[in-house]
Structure formats: structure tokens, C-alpha cells
Coordinates of C-alpha atoms and ligand atoms in Angstrom, one line a residue:
M11 CA -23.9 11.1 52.8
N12 CA -23.4 10.9 56.1
E13 CA -26.0 11.8 59.0
Q14 CA -24.1 15.4 59.8
S15 CA -23.9 16.2 56.4
L16 CA -27.7 15.6 55.9
N17 CA -28.5 17.4 58.8
L18 CA -26.8 20.2 57.2
V19 CA -28.5 20.0 53.8
K20 CA -31.5 19.5 55.8
R21 CA -30.7 22.7 58.1
S22 CA -29.8 25.0 55.6
F23 CA -33.1 24.0 53.2
K24 CA -35.0 24.7 55.9
E25 CA -33.6 28.5 57.3
F26 CA -33.9 28.6 53.1
Y27 CA -37.2 28.5 53.4
F28 CA -38.2 30.4 56.0
K29 CA -36.2 33.1 55.0
H30 CA -37.1 33.5 51.6
T31 CA -41.0 32.6 51.6
N32 CA -40.4 35.4 48.9
Y33 CA -38.7 33.5 46.2
V34 CA -41.2 30.6 46.2
E35 CA -43.0 31.4 43.0
T36 CA -46.7 30.1 43.2
P37 CA -48.0 28.7 40.5
N38 CA -51.4 30.4 38.3
R39 CA -54.4 28.4 38.7
I40 CA -53.0 26.5 41.5
E41 CA -56.1 25.1 42.4
E42 CA -56.3 22.8 39.4
R43 CA -52.7 21.8 40.0
E44 CA -51.5 18.5 41.9
F45 CA -48.4 19.0 43.9
G46 CA -45.8 16.4 44.9
Y47 CA -42.5 16.3 46.8
M48 CA -39.6 14.3 47.6
Q49 CA -38.5 13.7 51.2
F50 CA -34.9 13.7 52.6
N51 CA -35.6 9.9 53.2
G52 CA -36.3 9.3 49.4
G53 CA -40.0 8.9 49.3
M54 CA -42.3 10.7 46.6
I55 CA -45.4 11.8 48.0
R56 CA -47.8 13.1 45.3
H57 CA -51.4 13.9 44.4
L58 CA -51.2 16.8 46.9
S59 CA -53.3 20.2 46.0
F60 CA -53.5 23.5 47.3
K61 CA -56.4 26.2 47.5
N62 CA -53.6 29.3 47.5
N63 CA -50.2 30.7 48.4
G64 CA -50.5 30.5 52.1
E65 CA -51.7 26.8 52.2
L66 CA -48.8 25.6 50.2
S67 CA -46.2 27.5 51.8
A68 CA -47.4 26.3 55.3
H69 CA -47.4 23.0 54.4
F70 CA -43.2 23.2 53.0
L71 CA -42.2 24.5 55.6
K72 CA -43.7 22.2 57.8
H73 CA -42.6 19.3 56.1
I74 CA -39.3 20.7 54.7
P75 CA -39.2 18.8 51.1
S76 CA -36.3 18.1 49.7
D77 CA -37.3 18.6 46.4
V78 CA -40.6 20.4 44.8
Y79 CA -42.6 19.5 42.0
Y80 CA -46.0 20.4 40.7
S81 CA -48.0 19.2 37.6
C82 CA -47.7 20.8 34.2
A83 CA -51.2 20.1 33.8
Y84 CA -54.6 21.7 35.1
Y85 CA -57.0 19.0 36.7
I86 CA -60.4 19.0 37.5
N87 CA -59.7 16.8 40.3
P88 CA -55.7 17.1 41.2
T89 CA -55.8 15.1 44.2
A90 CA -57.4 12.0 42.4
P91 CA -55.6 9.0 41.2
M92 CA -54.2 9.4 37.9
Q93 CA -57.3 7.9 35.8
E94 CA -59.8 10.1 37.8
K95 CA -58.1 13.5 38.0
I96 CA -59.6 14.7 35.0
F97 CA -57.3 16.3 32.5
K98 CA -58.4 20.1 31.6
G99 CA -54.6 21.4 29.8
A100 CA -51.3 21.4 30.1
D101 CA -48.5 24.4 29.8
L102 CA -46.3 23.4 27.2
I103 CA -42.9 23.0 29.0
F104 CA -39.4 22.4 27.4
D105 CA -36.0 21.0 29.4
I106 CA -32.4 21.9 27.8
D107 CA -30.1 19.3 29.8
I108 CA -26.5 21.1 29.6
D109 CA -25.2 17.3 30.1
E110 CA -26.9 15.9 27.0
L111 CA -24.7 18.9 24.8
A112 CA -22.0 16.6 24.3
L113 CA -19.8 19.7 25.6
I114 CA -15.5 19.7 25.5
C115 CA -15.5 21.2 29.3
A116 CA -17.4 18.0 30.7
K117 CA -14.1 16.2 31.1
D118 CA -12.7 18.8 33.1
H119 CA -15.6 18.6 35.4
E120 CA -17.0 15.3 34.9
M121 CA -16.7 12.2 37.5
W122 CA -18.1 9.0 38.5
I123 CA -18.9 8.0 42.0
C124 CA -19.2 4.8 43.5
N125 CA -22.8 4.4 44.9
H126 CA -21.3 1.9 47.3
C127 CA -17.9 3.2 48.5
K128 CA -18.1 6.7 47.4
N129 CA -14.9 6.4 45.2
V130 CA -14.4 9.1 42.7
M131 CA -13.3 8.1 39.5
G132 CA -12.1 9.7 36.4
E133 CA -14.2 7.6 34.0
K134 CA -16.7 5.4 33.8
Q135 CA -15.4 1.8 35.3
E136 CA -15.8 -1.0 37.7
C137 CA -15.2 1.2 41.4
G138 CA -11.2 0.2 41.9
K139 CA -11.5 -0.2 45.3
C140 CA -14.6 -2.4 46.1
N141 CA -15.4 -3.5 43.0
S142 CA -19.0 -2.4 42.8
M143 CA -20.5 -2.0 38.7
K144 CA -22.5 0.7 40.3
V145 CA -21.3 3.8 39.6
E146 CA -23.3 7.5 39.0
K147 CA -22.4 10.2 36.7
I148 CA -21.5 13.2 38.3
S149 CA -20.9 16.9 36.8
L150 CA -19.9 20.3 37.7
T151 CA -21.7 23.3 36.0
C152 CA -19.0 26.0 34.4
D153 CA -19.2 29.0 33.1
N154 CA -18.5 27.4 29.3
C155 CA -21.8 25.2 30.3
I156 CA -23.8 27.8 31.1
D157 CA -23.4 29.5 27.7
A158 CA -24.0 26.6 25.8
G159 CA -26.9 26.4 27.7
K160 CA -28.2 29.9 27.3
G161 CA -27.4 29.4 23.5
E162 CA -30.3 26.5 22.7
L163 CA -32.8 28.6 24.8
K164 CA -31.8 31.3 22.2
K165 CA -32.1 29.0 19.6
L166 CA -35.4 27.7 21.2
I167 CA -37.1 31.0 21.7
K168 CA -36.7 31.9 18.1
F169 CA -38.2 29.1 17.0
L170 CA -40.9 29.4 19.2
Q171 CA -41.4 32.6 18.6
E172 CA -40.3 33.3 14.8
D173 CA -42.5 29.7 13.6
L174 CA -44.9 29.4 16.4
G175 CA -46.0 32.8 16.8
I176 CA -45.7 32.7 20.8
Q177 CA -45.6 35.9 22.2
E178 CA -42.5 37.0 24.5
N179 CA -44.9 37.4 27.5
E180 CA -46.3 33.9 27.3
I181 CA -42.5 32.6 27.8
K182 CA -41.1 32.0 31.6
I183 CA -37.6 30.7 31.4
Y184 CA -35.6 29.5 34.2
F185 CA -32.2 27.7 35.5
S186 CA -33.3 24.2 36.9
G187 CA -31.2 24.3 40.1
N188 CA -29.1 21.6 39.0
Q189 CA -27.5 20.8 35.1
G190 CA -30.1 22.6 33.0
F191 CA -32.8 25.2 31.8
H192 CA -36.9 24.9 32.2
L193 CA -38.6 27.1 29.9
H194 CA -42.7 27.1 30.6
I195 CA -45.0 28.8 27.9
Y196 CA -48.3 30.0 29.2
N197 CA -50.9 29.7 26.4
T198 CA -54.6 29.2 26.6
E199 CA -54.7 27.9 23.0
L200 CA -51.3 25.6 23.2
E201 CA -52.7 24.2 26.7
S202 CA -55.0 22.0 24.8
L203 CA -53.0 20.2 22.7
D204 CA -52.5 16.1 23.2
P205 CA -49.2 14.6 23.9
H206 CA -48.9 13.5 19.6
S207 CA -48.8 17.4 19.0
R208 CA -46.6 18.5 21.6
A209 CA -44.1 15.6 20.3
D210 CA -44.6 17.4 16.7
I211 CA -43.6 20.6 18.1
A212 CA -40.5 19.1 20.1
D213 CA -39.4 17.4 16.9
Y214 CA -39.8 20.7 14.8
V215 CA -37.9 22.8 17.1
M216 CA -34.9 20.1 17.1
G217 CA -35.5 19.6 12.9
N218 CA -35.8 16.0 12.9
N219 CA -36.7 13.9 10.3
I220 CA -35.7 16.8 7.6
L221 CA -36.1 15.2 4.4
P222 CA -34.5 16.2 0.9
D223 CA -37.8 15.4 -0.9
S224 CA -39.1 18.2 0.9
F225 CA -36.3 20.5 -0.7
G226 CA -37.8 18.8 -4.4
V227 CA -34.5 15.8 -4.4
R228 CA -35.6 12.7 -4.7
K229 CA -34.1 9.4 -4.5
N230 CA -34.7 8.5 -8.4
S231 CA -33.6 11.2 -11.2
H232 CA -35.0 14.5 -11.6
L233 CA -35.1 17.6 -14.0
V234 CA -32.6 20.1 -12.3
K235 CA -35.1 23.0 -13.7
D236 CA -37.7 21.2 -11.7
V237 CA -35.7 21.2 -8.1
I238 CA -34.4 24.5 -8.7
S239 CA -38.5 25.6 -9.0
K240 CA -39.2 23.8 -5.8
F241 CA -35.9 24.9 -3.7
P242 CA -37.2 27.3 -0.9
N243 CA -35.6 31.1 -0.9
I244 CA -33.6 32.0 2.1
D245 CA -36.5 34.4 3.3
D246 CA -38.8 31.7 3.1
F247 CA -40.6 30.7 6.4
G248 CA -39.4 27.9 9.2
W249 CA -37.2 25.6 8.6
R250 CA -36.8 25.7 4.6
G251 CA -35.9 28.7 4.6
R252 CA -33.1 28.5 7.5
I253 CA -31.9 25.6 6.1
S254 CA -31.4 27.7 2.6
R255 CA -29.6 30.3 4.3
Q256 CA -27.3 27.9 6.0
L257 CA -26.7 26.7 1.8
M258 CA -26.6 29.9 -0.2
K259 CA -26.0 33.6 0.9
D260 CA -28.7 34.6 -2.1
D261 CA -31.4 33.1 -4.0
K262 CA -29.2 33.8 -6.9
A263 CA -26.8 31.2 -6.2
K264 CA -30.0 29.2 -6.0
P265 CA -29.0 26.6 -9.7
R266 CA -25.2 26.3 -8.5
T267 CA -26.2 25.0 -4.9
V268 CA -28.9 22.4 -6.5
Q269 CA -26.4 21.4 -9.2
K270 CA -24.1 20.6 -6.5
I271 CA -26.1 18.4 -4.4
L272 CA -27.7 16.7 -7.3
K273 CA -24.3 16.2 -8.0
A274 CA -23.1 14.5 -4.1
G275 CA -26.9 12.8 -4.4
Y276 CA -29.3 12.0 -2.3
L277 CA -27.7 10.4 1.0
R278 CA -25.1 12.8 1.0
F279 CA -27.5 15.6 1.0
K280 CA -29.5 13.8 3.4
T281 CA -26.4 14.2 6.0
E282 CA -26.0 17.4 5.2
L283 CA -29.5 18.3 6.5
D284 CA -29.3 15.9 9.7
D285 CA -26.0 18.4 10.6
I286 CA -27.5 21.7 9.3
A287 CA -30.3 20.2 11.8
R288 CA -28.0 19.2 14.8
E289 CA -26.4 23.1 14.7
I290 CA -29.6 25.3 14.7
G291 CA -32.2 23.0 15.7
A292 CA -32.8 23.3 19.5
H293 CA -31.7 20.3 21.9
I294 CA -34.1 19.5 24.5
D295 CA -35.3 16.6 26.1
P296 CA -38.7 15.4 23.7
K297 CA -39.8 13.1 26.5
V298 CA -40.3 16.7 28.6
T299 CA -42.4 18.1 26.2
M300 CA -44.5 15.4 25.3
D301 CA -45.7 14.4 28.5
I302 CA -48.8 15.9 29.7
H303 CA -49.2 14.3 33.5
R304 CA -45.5 15.6 34.3
V305 CA -44.7 17.0 37.5
F306 CA -41.6 19.7 36.9
R307 CA -39.5 21.3 39.6
M308 CA -41.5 24.4 41.0
Q309 CA -39.8 27.4 40.7
G310 CA -38.1 29.2 43.4
T311 CA -37.6 25.8 45.4
L312 CA -34.1 24.3 46.0
N313 CA -32.6 21.2 44.0
S314 CA -31.7 18.4 46.4
K315 CA -28.6 17.6 43.5
S316 CA -26.7 20.7 44.4
G317 CA -28.5 22.7 46.8
L318 CA -29.3 25.4 44.1
M319 CA -32.8 27.1 43.3
K320 CA -34.9 26.7 40.5
A321 CA -34.1 30.6 40.0
P322 CA -35.9 32.9 36.9
C323 CA -33.8 33.8 34.2
N324 CA -35.1 37.4 33.1
A325 CA -32.5 38.6 30.8
I326 CA -30.3 35.3 29.3
D327 CA -27.1 37.7 28.8
T328 CA -26.4 38.8 32.2
F329 CA -28.6 36.0 34.2
D330 CA -25.5 34.1 36.2
P331 CA -26.8 30.9 37.6
L332 CA -24.3 30.1 39.5
T333 CA -24.9 33.6 41.2
N334 CA -28.5 34.2 41.2
A335 CA -29.7 30.3 42.1
C336 CA -27.3 30.5 44.8
V337 CA -29.0 31.1 47.7
L338 CA -27.9 29.4 51.1
T339 CA -26.2 31.4 53.3
D340 CA -21.9 32.0 53.6
E341 CA -21.4 30.8 57.3
E342 CA -18.5 28.8 57.0
V343 CA -18.4 24.9 57.6
L344 CA -15.6 22.0 57.7
V345 CA -16.2 19.2 55.4
N346 CA -14.1 16.5 53.8
V347 CA -13.9 16.6 49.9
R348 CA -13.0 13.6 48.3
Y349 CA -12.2 14.8 45.6
S350 CA -13.2 18.2 43.3
P351 CA -12.0 19.8 40.3
K352 CA -12.3 23.4 40.5
F353 CA -15.7 25.5 40.4
R354 CA -16.8 28.7 40.9
L355 CA -20.1 29.7 43.0
K356 CA -21.1 33.5 43.1
E357 CA -18.3 35.3 42.8
R358 CA -15.7 32.8 44.2
F359 CA -13.5 29.8 43.0
F360 CA -13.0 27.0 45.1
G361 CA -10.9 23.8 44.8
P362 CA -9.5 21.9 42.9
F363 CA -9.5 19.5 46.5
N364 CA -8.1 16.0 46.9
D365 CA -9.1 14.4 49.7
Q366 CA -8.6 17.3 52.6
K367 CA -10.7 19.1 55.1
V368 CA -11.4 22.7 54.3
K369 CA -13.9 25.6 55.8
L370 CA -16.2 26.3 52.5
P371 CA -19.1 28.7 52.6
T372 CA -22.6 26.2 53.3
Y373 CA -23.6 27.2 49.9
A374 CA -20.5 25.7 48.8
A375 CA -20.2 22.6 51.0
V376 CA -24.0 21.5 50.5
Y377 CA -23.2 21.9 46.6
L378 CA -20.2 19.4 47.1
I379 CA -22.3 17.3 49.3
C380 CA -25.6 16.9 47.2
K381 CA -23.2 16.0 44.1
G382 CA -21.6 13.2 46.3
L383 CA -17.9 14.5 46.7
A384 CA -17.6 16.0 50.2
E385 CA -19.4 15.6 53.8
V386 CA -19.2 17.1 57.2
Ligands
ZN415 ZN1 -16.9 1.1 45.5
ZN416 ZN1 -18.4 23.1 31.4

């Protein structure tokens, strides 16, 4: 981004942090957390610690970061180097990345941008203008993306509440500020889980590694009667019941279902289980959940990939991230848009634009600049 664009983004972020100190949500047990932030010139500062909200706000008002993070872990010495921090526990966290859902709408708002000359292309290829191979995928978020993300959130919450016994008041949900949702769990018992157990939880909600063997179906020969007796009922707990409900309407259909499965064979059933898991499992990024030393984006701060805020989502159905997370001013600025498909922010639609000068409200101008699609 050119200097004027950078100045606009910085100025808007600064104004936001000065005006809206109330949005920044201080994490619990603040003194046990490690904080870090990205600077607009690119450097990451880590291993910071604050005693209270006042200290935290004062620091960020002084430095105006492009992105703010804090550890999901609690440490005895949060400012020490990693090996001396002394881990006390960590919130269990989940990340749903809409970009990973392979949605049909992606083709309408996905593009590749050359890192070198900023040429925008419709598909991933060598830059046609400067022949650079360094191209980066950019995507704008549409209403279909948001609905799909919410669908994954709902599936995840169902697993957490029904299967893992996590209470509604222990779960906090946020729009990430760009193309995803974050879910934080505050539960003192889960806090002490090691990365291995967290990976197991990730596998569980995703439905990874569900084998025909746990339904009594083995690779070698077996008696139909045996399999029927081991086959789950539709109201069984967890994945067994869930799979069963996908395969049959009621338990009376069990003999017919089992016969069909055995006739098709082990491998065919394995594929069917994988398909069901993909459909009803929650699509999360398992790396985020298992990493206990991760610094996670702080709620109520701005995301420099979009200029949108990591915003709390209290009621999933009515939450509109493109409105609720859009917190910069609507003062108009003139920008040169290289290219942009039609997109929505707040109640307004913008574009499509193709190499043209347009007057946009600051929030929309910053959005396109942060995406690499426009300059002041
Ligand atoms: Zn190029
Ligand atoms: Zn979309």
C-alpha cells in the first residue's frame, strides 16, 4: 500500500481506538496473559504483560497497532521467554475459516493479487504484467459465506454442549474481523488439557477417523446377527447415534441397513462414514485448537486484513458481521480501486469496480485498501 493509503488506515485505526475504548474487551486474568501486537511497519512485538485494562488501553492508544493478540494460555511469568513462562493452563479455542469451506460463492469474490505490482487476476497464475510468481489469494466475504460460517458454528456448539457437556455460559463467540469465527471456552477443568487431548477434541468435533469397526463391521467375514447386535441405535450417545440417525429413520430398519452395508463391503462403508462426517462434523482448523501457546486475536480490536473488528456474536442468527464489525467512520474519501467485485458493508452495496476513482465511506475504502484492491 502507498504512503497515503497507509496514513488513512493508521488514522482510522487511531480514531477508532480513541473513540471506542469500550469495545476493547479485556481478557479475564489479564495479569497472567502474554500480549503481542503487529506494527504498521510489519514488526511483531510479543511477551508483553499488563496489570489491568487501563494499562492495556494506554499502551495501545500510544502505539496504534495494526493487529492485537493475547495468549490463550495463562502463565506465571507472561513476559519471560517461552521456555521460562511456566504454563498454568489455557482456554480451549476454535477457529472456523470460511475460506477453507470450498463454497460455491467463492468464485464470485475470490481473486489473486500480484505481491510485486498489485495486478489483480481472476485465477491463480503467474502475473501477466510483471511475470512474478508471488501471487496472493484475496477474498471478500459475502452473505452466503457468513451463513456457511454460522452453520459450522452451530454444528460445533452442538458437539460442545451435547457431547462434551460444555455449558452455554462458558462459550464466547466472535467474528474474527476477516473471514472466520472464533470460539473461546472458559472452563477451569478444560484449561489444563495438554495439546494431545486438545487434538483429540478437534478430531472428535470434525468426525475424523470414524471406522466401520466401531459399528461392528470388520474387514474379514462376519455374521449379520453379530453386526446387528453391535450396531448403534438412533438415540445412542455421540457420533454412533449421529451416524445411525443419518443411516436410518428408526431402529426397526437396523437389519435392512446392516445387510445393505455388509453387501456393499467394508471400504464402501468407510467412504460413506467419511462423507457423513464431512457433512455433519464441524469444519475447524485443528492446528489452532491444539496449540496451547498460540496468541489469538483480541476481541474488540481491528483486523488489518479488512479494517473490521473482532466482534462479539451473542445471537448467531441475527448477528451480521458485515454491520456489527464495521466500526470505522463513514466520512467519504476518494480512492482508486484497481478491481473489486460487488460487496456489502453495513446496509450498502458497493461495486463492482474496475480501475476507477470512486468516493467511498472510510470503512469501505479502508476495507478495499486492506485487501490490497485500492489506494488513496
Ligand atoms: Zn505483477
Ligand atoms: Zn461468499
